[in-house]
Amino acid sequence: MSAEGLDNDHDFPEGALVSVLTTQPIDRFLDYKAPEGGCSIGSFVEVPLGPRKTLGVVWDKGDGKFDPSKIRKISRVLDVAPMGQDMRDFLSRAAEYTITPLTQMLRLATRAPGLSDPPSMQKIYRLGDGVPDRMTPARTRVIETLQEYGGLGFTLGEVANLAGVSTSVVKGLVKFGTVLELDTPRDGPFPTLQAGFGAVDLTEDQYSAAEELRKSVATEDYESFLLKGVTGSGKTEVYMEAIAECLRKGRQALVLLPEIALTAEFLSRVEKRFGARPAEWHSGVTMTERRRVWRMVGEGNAQLVVGARSALYLPFRDLGLIVVDEEHDTSYKQDDGVLYSARDMSVLRATYCGATVILASATPSLETWANAEAGKYRRLDLESRFGEAQLPDLKAIDMRSEQLPSARWISPTLTAAVKARVDAGEQALLFINRRGYAPTTLCRACGVQIGCEQCDARMVEHRFLKRLVCHQCGETKPMPTACPSCEVEGKLAPIGPGVERLAEEVAELFPDARVAVLSSDLFGSARALKEQITSIAEGGADIIIGTQLVAKGHNFPNLTLVGVIDADLGLQGSDLRAAERSFQLMRQVSGRAGRSEKKGVALLQTYQPEHPVIRAILSGDEEAFWQAEAHERQAAGVPPYGRMAGIVLSSPDVQAVFDLGADMARRDAPLRKIGAQVFGPAPAPIARIRGRHRVRLLVKAEKSVPLQRALSEWAVQFKIPANLRLSIDIDPQNFY
Ligand SMILES: [Zn+2]
Ligand SMILES: [Zn+2]
């Protein structure tokens, strides 16, 4: 279907005044005249702006306030599907909610290269009826392969690959008309998914949850669900049924995943269930493919998109279902550019297009839990684990009574447990949430800790890379031999454990075991990581050492022991979500053990076995934990029971940020009017990043007040110096 076909009633004839939203940072709509052939509300257009041309969307009729003789004409209407009313409403509301200029939201929604280029063509090959001069085994294979796929056409490389021949064999057959060479648009539709293709048997528990979701999708009205199930309870099988219903309805579905490394496994599951692969959208997708996805989603020729948070801004033609898998994952919050939570924006988007939202997690965020408690979301619980698997036994190892030599982190109790598993031919996982070799490098001569020159952060030794790395700004430098401060040689010492250092300890304790280290920075690509994960799952390692990466849904069937090296690590800190995060992470990690028929054990090394979070984890009484946490937040009036905004001012000029911060705290009338309080200015927890000094203010308000409007009124009072950046983060997730 071409864009012309979608766009049958042109609201604006040639010359009519229209109001266009461009992607350029101008804080208003611009008037233009409709081009030859007219245009419609929602049309993607190219417009002249100064000496350049820029992308825009026709938003409304023109307001006529400008001198008509100066109004220029739209250069052309692009050959892509127009933006729907639901998408325009969603972008407007999302802009208001995040206090972001609408032009910037439009940039988010048009992040595909070459949208204004004419459709590019490619050659495809399919079977013709010409007869070749002679047959060879290779030629026969090409013909048989193309016959097998019916009338489907493939690129030259694909045909050659499928038939296992060189491309010249295919080209040879073109000469005789046995194979036809045809020009087709590169941005072709995605293969059709079939709702009934590979339906699986569900347990009773799964079936009743799937039925609720299916019914909701069938109504084509907005509704949100919390789909809560322990690791291995088969949440994916359940929401696949909701996708199936969405396909039957002829609507589109979107599945958001927290991490690219999980995508490959998920795509094969989709293929098994629906007979074809869906569209994929994340930073690892090539530019030409992104463009194809964007266009096909807009035309309704991609039924299912699997991707990262930004997939939410694709121009779906008729979106009927959004799944946010592992909804508690912090990667759903975008922390630079437009600050938004993909989880919250999913719900917002769904309200405009009449879609069902499924927030799936074993350990939901407190926000989602509270929304379910309040009856805003419906809650579906999957209790039983899929198959015979059971939840692991959770136990603490009290580190106060363990005898550990210095610079050693694996207690004798944990060592014995690991040894028993390895001897039994099973796998053990040791978890430490710290990348690199050691978090601190200390000079034993002068006592200095090596820090980043750009940030207020220590540099972390990465022995694998032989470098020091700043985890804030990414700055790296070779590991020095002499202290950068006192210049004494050979006195630099690593302090504390990171994942690489733990690997050394494991190699000493278990010289015969096969050890695999899983940390995001050890892999050049998502593919290399995926290969390593597959190899581990197939039994390619006895002991796995991992960072947070292992908590994210990878499945190791032979894993029966999880040892958490430092269960106390997340408990400190001023972050209001510290307890929640720690609880989720520990539950996720311990859930890695015993996912098949073997029962697992999780052992938590802690110096604070009486800490409420540690006790909640051990008791397995999650509801009690959430109740207690909810109670505390309610008492403090913080999210999700109150509202918060984080304001960060940053500049190379330290005086400027403090001056502006103090001025903002003083002139807070618009905020006081709604009963909001301003805290600060104070140096941000990381007071300098990439050479910019950072000052933070926090605004707290009651849940029901119009916070965004007040914040906008407040911020607009101040003149912001050119080199100073002000960012407003609604519902901040990270306090740094
Ligand atoms: Zn020194
Ligand atoms: Zn740095």
XYZ file of C-alpha atoms and ligand atoms in Angstrom, residues 443-448 482-488 491-492, ligand 1:
16
model
C 48.647 4.493 46.296
C 50.226 2.849 49.350
C 52.915 5.559 49.444
C 50.766 8.711 49.613
C 47.250 7.366 50.168
C 45.705 8.924 47.057
C 53.801 5.061 39.120
C 51.388 7.058 41.289
C 50.117 10.075 39.315
C 50.224 12.107 42.526
C 53.515 11.285 44.327
C 55.212 9.528 41.378
C 56.409 6.624 43.527
C 52.954 1.204 45.157
C 49.544 1.190 43.451
Zn 51.118 8.234 45.616
